[in-house]
Structure formats: C-alpha cells, structure tokens
PDB file of C-alpha atoms in Angstrom:
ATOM      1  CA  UNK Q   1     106.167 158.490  87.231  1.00 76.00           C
ATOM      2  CA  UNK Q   2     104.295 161.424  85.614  1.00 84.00           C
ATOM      3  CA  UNK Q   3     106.107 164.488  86.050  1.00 89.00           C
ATOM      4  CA  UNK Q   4     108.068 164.873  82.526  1.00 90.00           C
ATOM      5  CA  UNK Q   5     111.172 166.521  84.542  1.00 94.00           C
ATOM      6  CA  UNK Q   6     111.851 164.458  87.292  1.00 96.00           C
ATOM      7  CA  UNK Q   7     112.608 160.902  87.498  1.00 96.00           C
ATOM      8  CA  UNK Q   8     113.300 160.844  91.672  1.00 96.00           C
ATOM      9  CA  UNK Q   9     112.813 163.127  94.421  1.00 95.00           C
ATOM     10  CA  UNK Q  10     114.942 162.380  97.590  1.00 97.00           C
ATOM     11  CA  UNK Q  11     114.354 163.264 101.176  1.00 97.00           C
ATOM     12  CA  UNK Q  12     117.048 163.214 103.702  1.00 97.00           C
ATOM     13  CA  UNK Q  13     118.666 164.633 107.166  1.00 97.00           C
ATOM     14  CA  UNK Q  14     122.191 165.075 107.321  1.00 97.00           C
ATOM     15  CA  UNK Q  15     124.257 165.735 110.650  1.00 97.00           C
ATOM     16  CA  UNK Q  16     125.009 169.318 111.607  1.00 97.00           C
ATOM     17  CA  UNK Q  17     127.265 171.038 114.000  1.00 97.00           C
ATOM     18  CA  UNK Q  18     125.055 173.239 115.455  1.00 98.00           C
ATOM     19  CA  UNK Q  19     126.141 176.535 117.803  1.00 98.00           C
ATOM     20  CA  UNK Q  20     122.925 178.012 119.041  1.00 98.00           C
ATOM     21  CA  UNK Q  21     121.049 176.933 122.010  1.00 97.00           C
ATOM     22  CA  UNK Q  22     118.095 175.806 120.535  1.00 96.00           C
ATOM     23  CA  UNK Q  23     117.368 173.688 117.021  1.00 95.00           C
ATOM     24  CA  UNK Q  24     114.387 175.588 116.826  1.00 94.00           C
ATOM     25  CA  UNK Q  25     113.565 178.906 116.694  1.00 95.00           C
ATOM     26  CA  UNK Q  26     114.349 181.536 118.132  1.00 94.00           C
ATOM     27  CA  UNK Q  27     117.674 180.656 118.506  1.00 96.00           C
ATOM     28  CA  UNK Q  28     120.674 182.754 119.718  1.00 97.00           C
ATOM     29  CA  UNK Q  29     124.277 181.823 119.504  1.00 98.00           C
ATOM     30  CA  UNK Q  30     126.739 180.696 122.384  1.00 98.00           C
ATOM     31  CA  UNK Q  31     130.204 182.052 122.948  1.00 97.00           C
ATOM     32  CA  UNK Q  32     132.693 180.523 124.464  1.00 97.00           C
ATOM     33  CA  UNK Q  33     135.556 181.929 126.283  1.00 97.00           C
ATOM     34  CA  UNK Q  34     137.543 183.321 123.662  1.00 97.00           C
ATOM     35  CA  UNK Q  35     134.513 185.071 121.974  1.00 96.00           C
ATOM     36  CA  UNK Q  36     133.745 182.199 118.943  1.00 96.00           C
ATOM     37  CA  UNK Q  37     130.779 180.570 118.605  1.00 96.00           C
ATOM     38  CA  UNK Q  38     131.270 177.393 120.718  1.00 98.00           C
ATOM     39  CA  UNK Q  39     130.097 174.109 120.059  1.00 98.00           C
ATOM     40  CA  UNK Q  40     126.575 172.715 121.085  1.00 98.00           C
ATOM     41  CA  UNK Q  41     126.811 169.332 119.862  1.00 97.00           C
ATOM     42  CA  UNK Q  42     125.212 167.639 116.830  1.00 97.00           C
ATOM     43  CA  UNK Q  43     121.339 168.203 115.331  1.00 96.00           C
ATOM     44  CA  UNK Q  44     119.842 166.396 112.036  1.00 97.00           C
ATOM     45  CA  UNK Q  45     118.918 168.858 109.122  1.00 97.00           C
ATOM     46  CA  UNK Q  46     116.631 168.186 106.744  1.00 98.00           C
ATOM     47  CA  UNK Q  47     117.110 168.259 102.715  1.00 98.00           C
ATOM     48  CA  UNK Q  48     115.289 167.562  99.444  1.00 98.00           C
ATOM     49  CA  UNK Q  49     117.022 166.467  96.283  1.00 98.00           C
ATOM     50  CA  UNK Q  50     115.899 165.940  92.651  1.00 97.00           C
ATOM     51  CA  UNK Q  51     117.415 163.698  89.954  1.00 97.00           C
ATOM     52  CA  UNK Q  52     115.828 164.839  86.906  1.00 97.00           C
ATOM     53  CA  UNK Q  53     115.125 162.402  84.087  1.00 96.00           C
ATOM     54  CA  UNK Q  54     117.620 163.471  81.517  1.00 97.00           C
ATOM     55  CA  UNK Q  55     119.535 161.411  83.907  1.00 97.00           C
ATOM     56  CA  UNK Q  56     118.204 158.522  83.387  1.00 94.00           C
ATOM     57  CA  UNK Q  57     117.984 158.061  80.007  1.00 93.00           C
ATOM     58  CA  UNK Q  58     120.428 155.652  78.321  1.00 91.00           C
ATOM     59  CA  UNK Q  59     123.803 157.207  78.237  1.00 90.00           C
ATOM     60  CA  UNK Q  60     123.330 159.731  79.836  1.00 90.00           C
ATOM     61  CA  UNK Q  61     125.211 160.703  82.897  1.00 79.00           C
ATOM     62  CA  UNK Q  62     126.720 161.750  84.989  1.00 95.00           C
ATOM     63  CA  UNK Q  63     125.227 164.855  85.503  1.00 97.00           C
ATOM     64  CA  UNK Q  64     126.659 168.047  88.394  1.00 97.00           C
ATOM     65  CA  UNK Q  65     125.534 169.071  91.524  1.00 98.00           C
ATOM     66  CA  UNK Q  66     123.635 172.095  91.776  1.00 98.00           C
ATOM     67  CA  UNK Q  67     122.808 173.394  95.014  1.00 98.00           C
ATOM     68  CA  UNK Q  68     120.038 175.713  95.653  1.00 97.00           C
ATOM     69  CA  UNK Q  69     119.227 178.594  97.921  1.00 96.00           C
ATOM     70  CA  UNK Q  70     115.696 179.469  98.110  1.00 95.00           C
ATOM     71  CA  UNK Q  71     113.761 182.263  98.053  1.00 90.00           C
ATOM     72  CA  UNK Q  72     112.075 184.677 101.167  1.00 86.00           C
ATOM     73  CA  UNK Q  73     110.527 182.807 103.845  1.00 90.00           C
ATOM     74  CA  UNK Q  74     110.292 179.660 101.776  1.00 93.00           C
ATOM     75  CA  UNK Q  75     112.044 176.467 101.680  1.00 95.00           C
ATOM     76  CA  UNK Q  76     113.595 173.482 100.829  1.00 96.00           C
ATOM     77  CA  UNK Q  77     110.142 172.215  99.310  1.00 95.00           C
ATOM     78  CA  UNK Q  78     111.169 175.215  96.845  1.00 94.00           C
ATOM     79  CA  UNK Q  79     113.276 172.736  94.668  1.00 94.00           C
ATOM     80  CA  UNK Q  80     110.227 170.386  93.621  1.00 90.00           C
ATOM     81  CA  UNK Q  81     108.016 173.705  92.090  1.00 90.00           C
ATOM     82  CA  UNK Q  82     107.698 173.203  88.131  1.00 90.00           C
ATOM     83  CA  UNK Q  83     110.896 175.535  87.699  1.00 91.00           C
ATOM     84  CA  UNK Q  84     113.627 174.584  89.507  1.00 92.00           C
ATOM     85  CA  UNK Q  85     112.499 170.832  88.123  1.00 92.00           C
ATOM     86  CA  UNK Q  86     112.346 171.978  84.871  1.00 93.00           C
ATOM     87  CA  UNK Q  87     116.493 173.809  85.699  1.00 95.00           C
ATOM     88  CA  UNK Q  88     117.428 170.517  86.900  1.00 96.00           C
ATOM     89  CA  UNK Q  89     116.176 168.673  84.112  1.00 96.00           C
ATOM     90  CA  UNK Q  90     117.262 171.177  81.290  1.00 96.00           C
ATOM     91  CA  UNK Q  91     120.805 171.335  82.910  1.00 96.00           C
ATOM     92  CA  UNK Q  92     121.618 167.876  83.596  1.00 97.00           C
ATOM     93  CA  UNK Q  93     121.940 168.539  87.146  1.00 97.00           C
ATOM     94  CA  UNK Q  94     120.554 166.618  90.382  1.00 98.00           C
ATOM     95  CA  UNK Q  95     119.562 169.563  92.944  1.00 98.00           C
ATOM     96  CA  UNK Q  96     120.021 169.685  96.619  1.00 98.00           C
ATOM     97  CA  UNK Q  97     118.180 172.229  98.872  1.00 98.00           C
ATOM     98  CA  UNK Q  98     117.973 172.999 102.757  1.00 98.00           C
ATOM     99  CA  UNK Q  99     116.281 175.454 104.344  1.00 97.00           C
ATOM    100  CA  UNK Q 100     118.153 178.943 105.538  1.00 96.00           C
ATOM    101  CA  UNK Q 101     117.771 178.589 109.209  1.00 96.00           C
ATOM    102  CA  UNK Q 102     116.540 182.367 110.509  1.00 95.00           C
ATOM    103  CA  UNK Q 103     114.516 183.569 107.184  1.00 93.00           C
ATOM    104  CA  UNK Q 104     112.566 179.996 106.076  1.00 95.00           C
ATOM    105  CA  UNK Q 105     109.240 179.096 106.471  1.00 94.00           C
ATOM    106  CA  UNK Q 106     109.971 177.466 110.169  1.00 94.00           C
ATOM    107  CA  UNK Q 107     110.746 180.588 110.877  1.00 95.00           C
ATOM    108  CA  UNK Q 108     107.725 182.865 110.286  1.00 92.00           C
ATOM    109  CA  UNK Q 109     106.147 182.672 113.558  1.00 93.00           C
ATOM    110  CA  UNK Q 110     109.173 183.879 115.404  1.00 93.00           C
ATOM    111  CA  UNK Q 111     109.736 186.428 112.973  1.00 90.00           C
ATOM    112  CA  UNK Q 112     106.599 188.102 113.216  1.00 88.00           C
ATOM    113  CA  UNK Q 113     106.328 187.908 117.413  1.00 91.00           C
ATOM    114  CA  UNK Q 114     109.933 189.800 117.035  1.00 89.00           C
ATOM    115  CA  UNK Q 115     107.984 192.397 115.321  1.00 85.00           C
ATOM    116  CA  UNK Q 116     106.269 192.870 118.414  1.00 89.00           C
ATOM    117  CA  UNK Q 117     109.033 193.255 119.907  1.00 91.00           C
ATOM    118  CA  UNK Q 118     112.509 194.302 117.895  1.00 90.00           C
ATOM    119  CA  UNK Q 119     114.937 193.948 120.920  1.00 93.00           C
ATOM    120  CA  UNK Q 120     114.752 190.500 120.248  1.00 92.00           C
ATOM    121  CA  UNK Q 121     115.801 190.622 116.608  1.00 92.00           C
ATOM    122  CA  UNK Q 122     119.656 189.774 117.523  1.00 94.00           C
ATOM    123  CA  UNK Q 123     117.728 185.956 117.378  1.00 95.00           C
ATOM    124  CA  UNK Q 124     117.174 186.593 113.386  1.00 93.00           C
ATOM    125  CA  UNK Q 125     121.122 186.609 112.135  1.00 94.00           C
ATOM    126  CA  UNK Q 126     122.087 184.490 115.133  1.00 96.00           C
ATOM    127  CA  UNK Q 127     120.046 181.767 113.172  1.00 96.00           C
ATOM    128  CA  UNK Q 128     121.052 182.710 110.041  1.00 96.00           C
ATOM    129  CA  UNK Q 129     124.988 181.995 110.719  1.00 96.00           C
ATOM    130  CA  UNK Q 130     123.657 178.768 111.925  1.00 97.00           C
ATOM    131  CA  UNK Q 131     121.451 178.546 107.992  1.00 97.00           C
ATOM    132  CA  UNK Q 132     125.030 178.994 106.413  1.00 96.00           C
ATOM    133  CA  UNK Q 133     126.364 176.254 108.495  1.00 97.00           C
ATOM    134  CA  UNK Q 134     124.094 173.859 107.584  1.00 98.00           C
ATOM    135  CA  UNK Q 135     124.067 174.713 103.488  1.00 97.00           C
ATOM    136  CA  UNK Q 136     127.979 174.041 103.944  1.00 97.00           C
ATOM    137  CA  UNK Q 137     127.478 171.029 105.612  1.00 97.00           C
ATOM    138  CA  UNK Q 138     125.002 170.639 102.934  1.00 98.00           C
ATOM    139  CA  UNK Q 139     127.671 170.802 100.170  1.00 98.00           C
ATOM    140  CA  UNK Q 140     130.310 168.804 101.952  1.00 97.00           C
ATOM    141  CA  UNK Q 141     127.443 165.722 102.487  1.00 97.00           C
ATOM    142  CA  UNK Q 142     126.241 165.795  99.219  1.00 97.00           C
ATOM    143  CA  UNK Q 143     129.991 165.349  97.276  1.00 97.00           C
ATOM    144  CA  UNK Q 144     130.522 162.709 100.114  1.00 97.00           C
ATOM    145  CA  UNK Q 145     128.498 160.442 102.029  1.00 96.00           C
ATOM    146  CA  UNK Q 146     125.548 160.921  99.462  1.00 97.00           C
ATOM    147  CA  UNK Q 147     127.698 159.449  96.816  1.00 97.00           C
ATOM    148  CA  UNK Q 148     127.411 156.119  98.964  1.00 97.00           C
ATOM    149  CA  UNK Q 149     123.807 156.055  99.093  1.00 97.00           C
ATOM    150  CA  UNK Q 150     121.575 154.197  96.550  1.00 97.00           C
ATOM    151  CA  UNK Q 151     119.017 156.523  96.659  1.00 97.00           C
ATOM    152  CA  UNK Q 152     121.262 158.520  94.606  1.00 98.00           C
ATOM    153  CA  UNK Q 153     122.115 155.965  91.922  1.00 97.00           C
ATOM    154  CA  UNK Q 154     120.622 155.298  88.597  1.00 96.00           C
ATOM    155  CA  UNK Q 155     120.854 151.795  87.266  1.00 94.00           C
ATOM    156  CA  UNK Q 156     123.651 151.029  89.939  1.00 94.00           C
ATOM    157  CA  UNK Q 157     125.463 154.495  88.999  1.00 95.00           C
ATOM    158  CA  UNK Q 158     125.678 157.615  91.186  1.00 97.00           C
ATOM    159  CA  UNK Q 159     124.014 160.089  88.873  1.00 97.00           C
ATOM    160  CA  UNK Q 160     126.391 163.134  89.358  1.00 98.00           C
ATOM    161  CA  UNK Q 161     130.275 164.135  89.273  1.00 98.00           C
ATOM    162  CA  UNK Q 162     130.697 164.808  92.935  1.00 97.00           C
ATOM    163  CA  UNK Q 163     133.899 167.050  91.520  1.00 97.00           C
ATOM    164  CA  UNK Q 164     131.361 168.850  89.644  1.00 97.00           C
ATOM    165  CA  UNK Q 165     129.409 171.566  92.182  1.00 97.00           C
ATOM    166  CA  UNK Q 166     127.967 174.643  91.746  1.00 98.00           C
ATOM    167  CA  UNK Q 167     125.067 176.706  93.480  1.00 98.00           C
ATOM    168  CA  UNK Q 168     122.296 178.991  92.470  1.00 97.00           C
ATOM    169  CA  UNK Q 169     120.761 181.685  94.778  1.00 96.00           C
ATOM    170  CA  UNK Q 170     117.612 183.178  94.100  1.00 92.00           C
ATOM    171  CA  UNK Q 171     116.309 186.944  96.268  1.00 88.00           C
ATOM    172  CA  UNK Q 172     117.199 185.414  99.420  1.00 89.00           C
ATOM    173  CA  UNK Q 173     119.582 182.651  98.342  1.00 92.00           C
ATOM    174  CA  UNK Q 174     121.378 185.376  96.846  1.00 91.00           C
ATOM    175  CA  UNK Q 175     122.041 187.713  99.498  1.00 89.00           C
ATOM    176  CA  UNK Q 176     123.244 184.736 101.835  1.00 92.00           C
ATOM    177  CA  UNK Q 177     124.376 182.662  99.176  1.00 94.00           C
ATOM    178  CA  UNK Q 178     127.115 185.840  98.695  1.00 92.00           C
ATOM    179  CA  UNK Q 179     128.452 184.737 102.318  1.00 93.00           C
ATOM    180  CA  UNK Q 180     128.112 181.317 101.995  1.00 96.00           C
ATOM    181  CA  UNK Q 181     129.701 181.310  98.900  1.00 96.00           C
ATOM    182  CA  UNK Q 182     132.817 183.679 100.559  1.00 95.00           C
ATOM    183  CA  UNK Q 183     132.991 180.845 103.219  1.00 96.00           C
ATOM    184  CA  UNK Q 184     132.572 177.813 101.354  1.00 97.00           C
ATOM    185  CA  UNK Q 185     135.617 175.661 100.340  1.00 95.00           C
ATOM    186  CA  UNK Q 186     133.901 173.779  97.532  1.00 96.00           C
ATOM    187  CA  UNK Q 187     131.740 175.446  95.519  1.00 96.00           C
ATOM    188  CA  UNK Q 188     133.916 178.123  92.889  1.00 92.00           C
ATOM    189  CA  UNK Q 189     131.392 178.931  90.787  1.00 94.00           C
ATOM    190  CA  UNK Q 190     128.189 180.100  92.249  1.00 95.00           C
ATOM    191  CA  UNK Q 191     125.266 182.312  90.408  1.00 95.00           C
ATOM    192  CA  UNK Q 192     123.330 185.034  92.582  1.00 93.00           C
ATOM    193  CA  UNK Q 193     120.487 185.717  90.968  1.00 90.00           C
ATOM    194  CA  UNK Q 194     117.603 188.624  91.624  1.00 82.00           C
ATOM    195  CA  UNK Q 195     119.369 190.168  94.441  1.00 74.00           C
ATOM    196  CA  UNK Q 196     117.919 193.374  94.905  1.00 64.00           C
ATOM    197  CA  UNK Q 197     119.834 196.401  95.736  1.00 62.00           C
ATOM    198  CA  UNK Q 198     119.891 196.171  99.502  1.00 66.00           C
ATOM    199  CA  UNK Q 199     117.658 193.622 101.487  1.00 65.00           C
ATOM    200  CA  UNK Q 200     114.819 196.253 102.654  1.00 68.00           C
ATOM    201  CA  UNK Q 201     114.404 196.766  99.363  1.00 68.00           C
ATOM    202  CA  UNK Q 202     114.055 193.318  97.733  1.00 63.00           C
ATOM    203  CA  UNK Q 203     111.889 192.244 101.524  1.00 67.00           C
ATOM    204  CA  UNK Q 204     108.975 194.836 100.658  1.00 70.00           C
ATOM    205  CA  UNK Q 205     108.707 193.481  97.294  1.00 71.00           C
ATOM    206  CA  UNK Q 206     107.701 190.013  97.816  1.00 70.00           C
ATOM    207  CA  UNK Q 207     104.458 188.720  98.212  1.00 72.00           C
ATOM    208  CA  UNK Q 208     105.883 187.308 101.306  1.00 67.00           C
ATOM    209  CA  UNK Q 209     106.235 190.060 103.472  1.00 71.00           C
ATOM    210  CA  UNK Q 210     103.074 190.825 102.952  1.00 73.00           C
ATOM    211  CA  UNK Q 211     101.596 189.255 106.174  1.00 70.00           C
ATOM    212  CA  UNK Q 212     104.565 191.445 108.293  1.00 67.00           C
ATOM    213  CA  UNK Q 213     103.427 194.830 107.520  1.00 67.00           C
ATOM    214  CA  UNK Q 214     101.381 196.683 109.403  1.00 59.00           C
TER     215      UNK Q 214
END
C-alpha cells in the first residue's frame, strides 16, 4: 500500500513442457530417436507479475503486457526493483518475468563448479533452450489462462489487453530475448536493450561475474 508505483505484485507457477532430465540444475537435454529434443513430461515454473497503479485509477485501463527478460545471473525478483516498477507504472503496462533457466540466480552454483571443470559446460545452453521454453510458455499463459484469474483483475476487470504484448530484454534478456523473440509466435514487437557486442564482452562487465573470475 506504500510503494507509489505499484498497486499489486503477483506470484505464480505456470505448467511447462520441460525436455531435460532434471528441473534443476545441471540439466542436459534428451534426444529422442530422430535427434529432437524429446519430451520429459510436465514441471511448474515460477513467475512474478506487477500491476502498477496507473492501473487502477478511475478510468484507466486496460493497460499491455510487457514481458521482461532479466539481467546476468539475476531473476525474476528483477521486476519488483524501483525501475522496472517505475517502467511498468510510467507505461501503463502490467509486467511478467521468469527466470532464464541456465544463466539465473538458481543457477550460480552449477555455473561456477563447471568452471572447475569446462567439459561439463554442454549443461549451460542445454538449460538455456529449456529458459526459452519456459518465457514462451510464459507469454502464451499470460494472454490466456491469466486473463481468467482474479488476481489479475482490478475492480472486477482484467487490467491488460491480452492482444496487446510486447517484451523488453535487458544485457542478458537481450541476447536470449533475440532467440526467443525469433521463436516466439506472439510477441512482434520486442526491445533488446544493452546488448553488448558479443556475450564475453558484456559477461566481464558486470558486477556479476565478478565472483567467477579467478
């Protein structure tokens, strides 16, 4: 009730096909037969949302969806710092975040024991095509069984235009927000933002690498 930006933040799981053998990591994929990544059955995902409180002032609404895709070795949590809030708020647009399975903050311990030993790395981008899985699936739940859910109503009303969807990638979200973006079937207009040139470069710039080299 006393954060100026944000009138509710939302928790949730949604439902995930998943194709590595493990929901936690490391994780490598499974092929089947004809060399695809075969099914391994279903896992729950977790996800934050905000509706910001432009929102839900009278007359207002309904705002757009605006997924996010977080930064190095972060989060989902990254979504309820002061300045995506203050995006969501100054936009008009309730945000929904997952974490990129293979390079979030679950992930750091198994990063850094594949340091120790790099002929396990093939584990790091096997999780990551399972990340881009999950912020589709991401997408797909929020303009659908979200818009069911009260949780995501103000005064009775959903408070987005599940037609209206965009994303925002920032350092890491951008990189794999370019291939999710390439893959995804509902999102046309994304923005990848802070990039870097190539990822070696943008990695031994954040503060987050920090603890990785030696």
């Amino acid at each position: 009730p006393d954060d100026p930006d944000v009138y509710r933040y939302i928790r949730g799981t949604i439902t995930v096909p998943r194709y590595v053998d493990s929901e936690h990591p490391p994780a490598r994929l499974v092929y089947g037969d004809d060399g695809l990544p075969a099914y391994q059955g279903d896992h729950e995902v977790e996800f934050h949302a905000v509706i910001p409180r432009s929102l839900a002032e009278p007359g207002a609404g309904p705002g757009r969806v605006l997924q996010y895709g977080h930064g190095f070795f972060l989060g989902r949590f990254q979504i309820w710092d002061p300045y995506p809030a203050y995006l969501a708020q100054d936009l008009e647009m309730v945000m929904f975040s997952t974490d990129w399975a293979g390079m979030s903050q679950r992930d750091i311990a198994a990063a850094a024991e594949i340091l120790t030993d790099v002929s396990h790395f093939p584990a790091v981008p096997d999780r990551l095509h399972q990340g881009i899985t999950n912020v589709l699936a991401l997408t797909r739940t929020a303009t659908g069984v979200c818009t069911e859910q009260e949780a995501f109503e103000v005064d009775g009303q959903l408070s987005y235009d599940p037609d209206e969807v965009y994303f925002l990638g920032i350092s890491l979200g951008c990189i794999l927000g370019s291939t999710a973006m390439s893959l995804s079937q509902d999102i046309e207009r994304p923005v990848l933002h802070v990039g870097a040139a190539v990822f070696p470069f943008m990695q031994s710039r954040s503060v987050d690498f920090d603890e990785f080299e030696m």
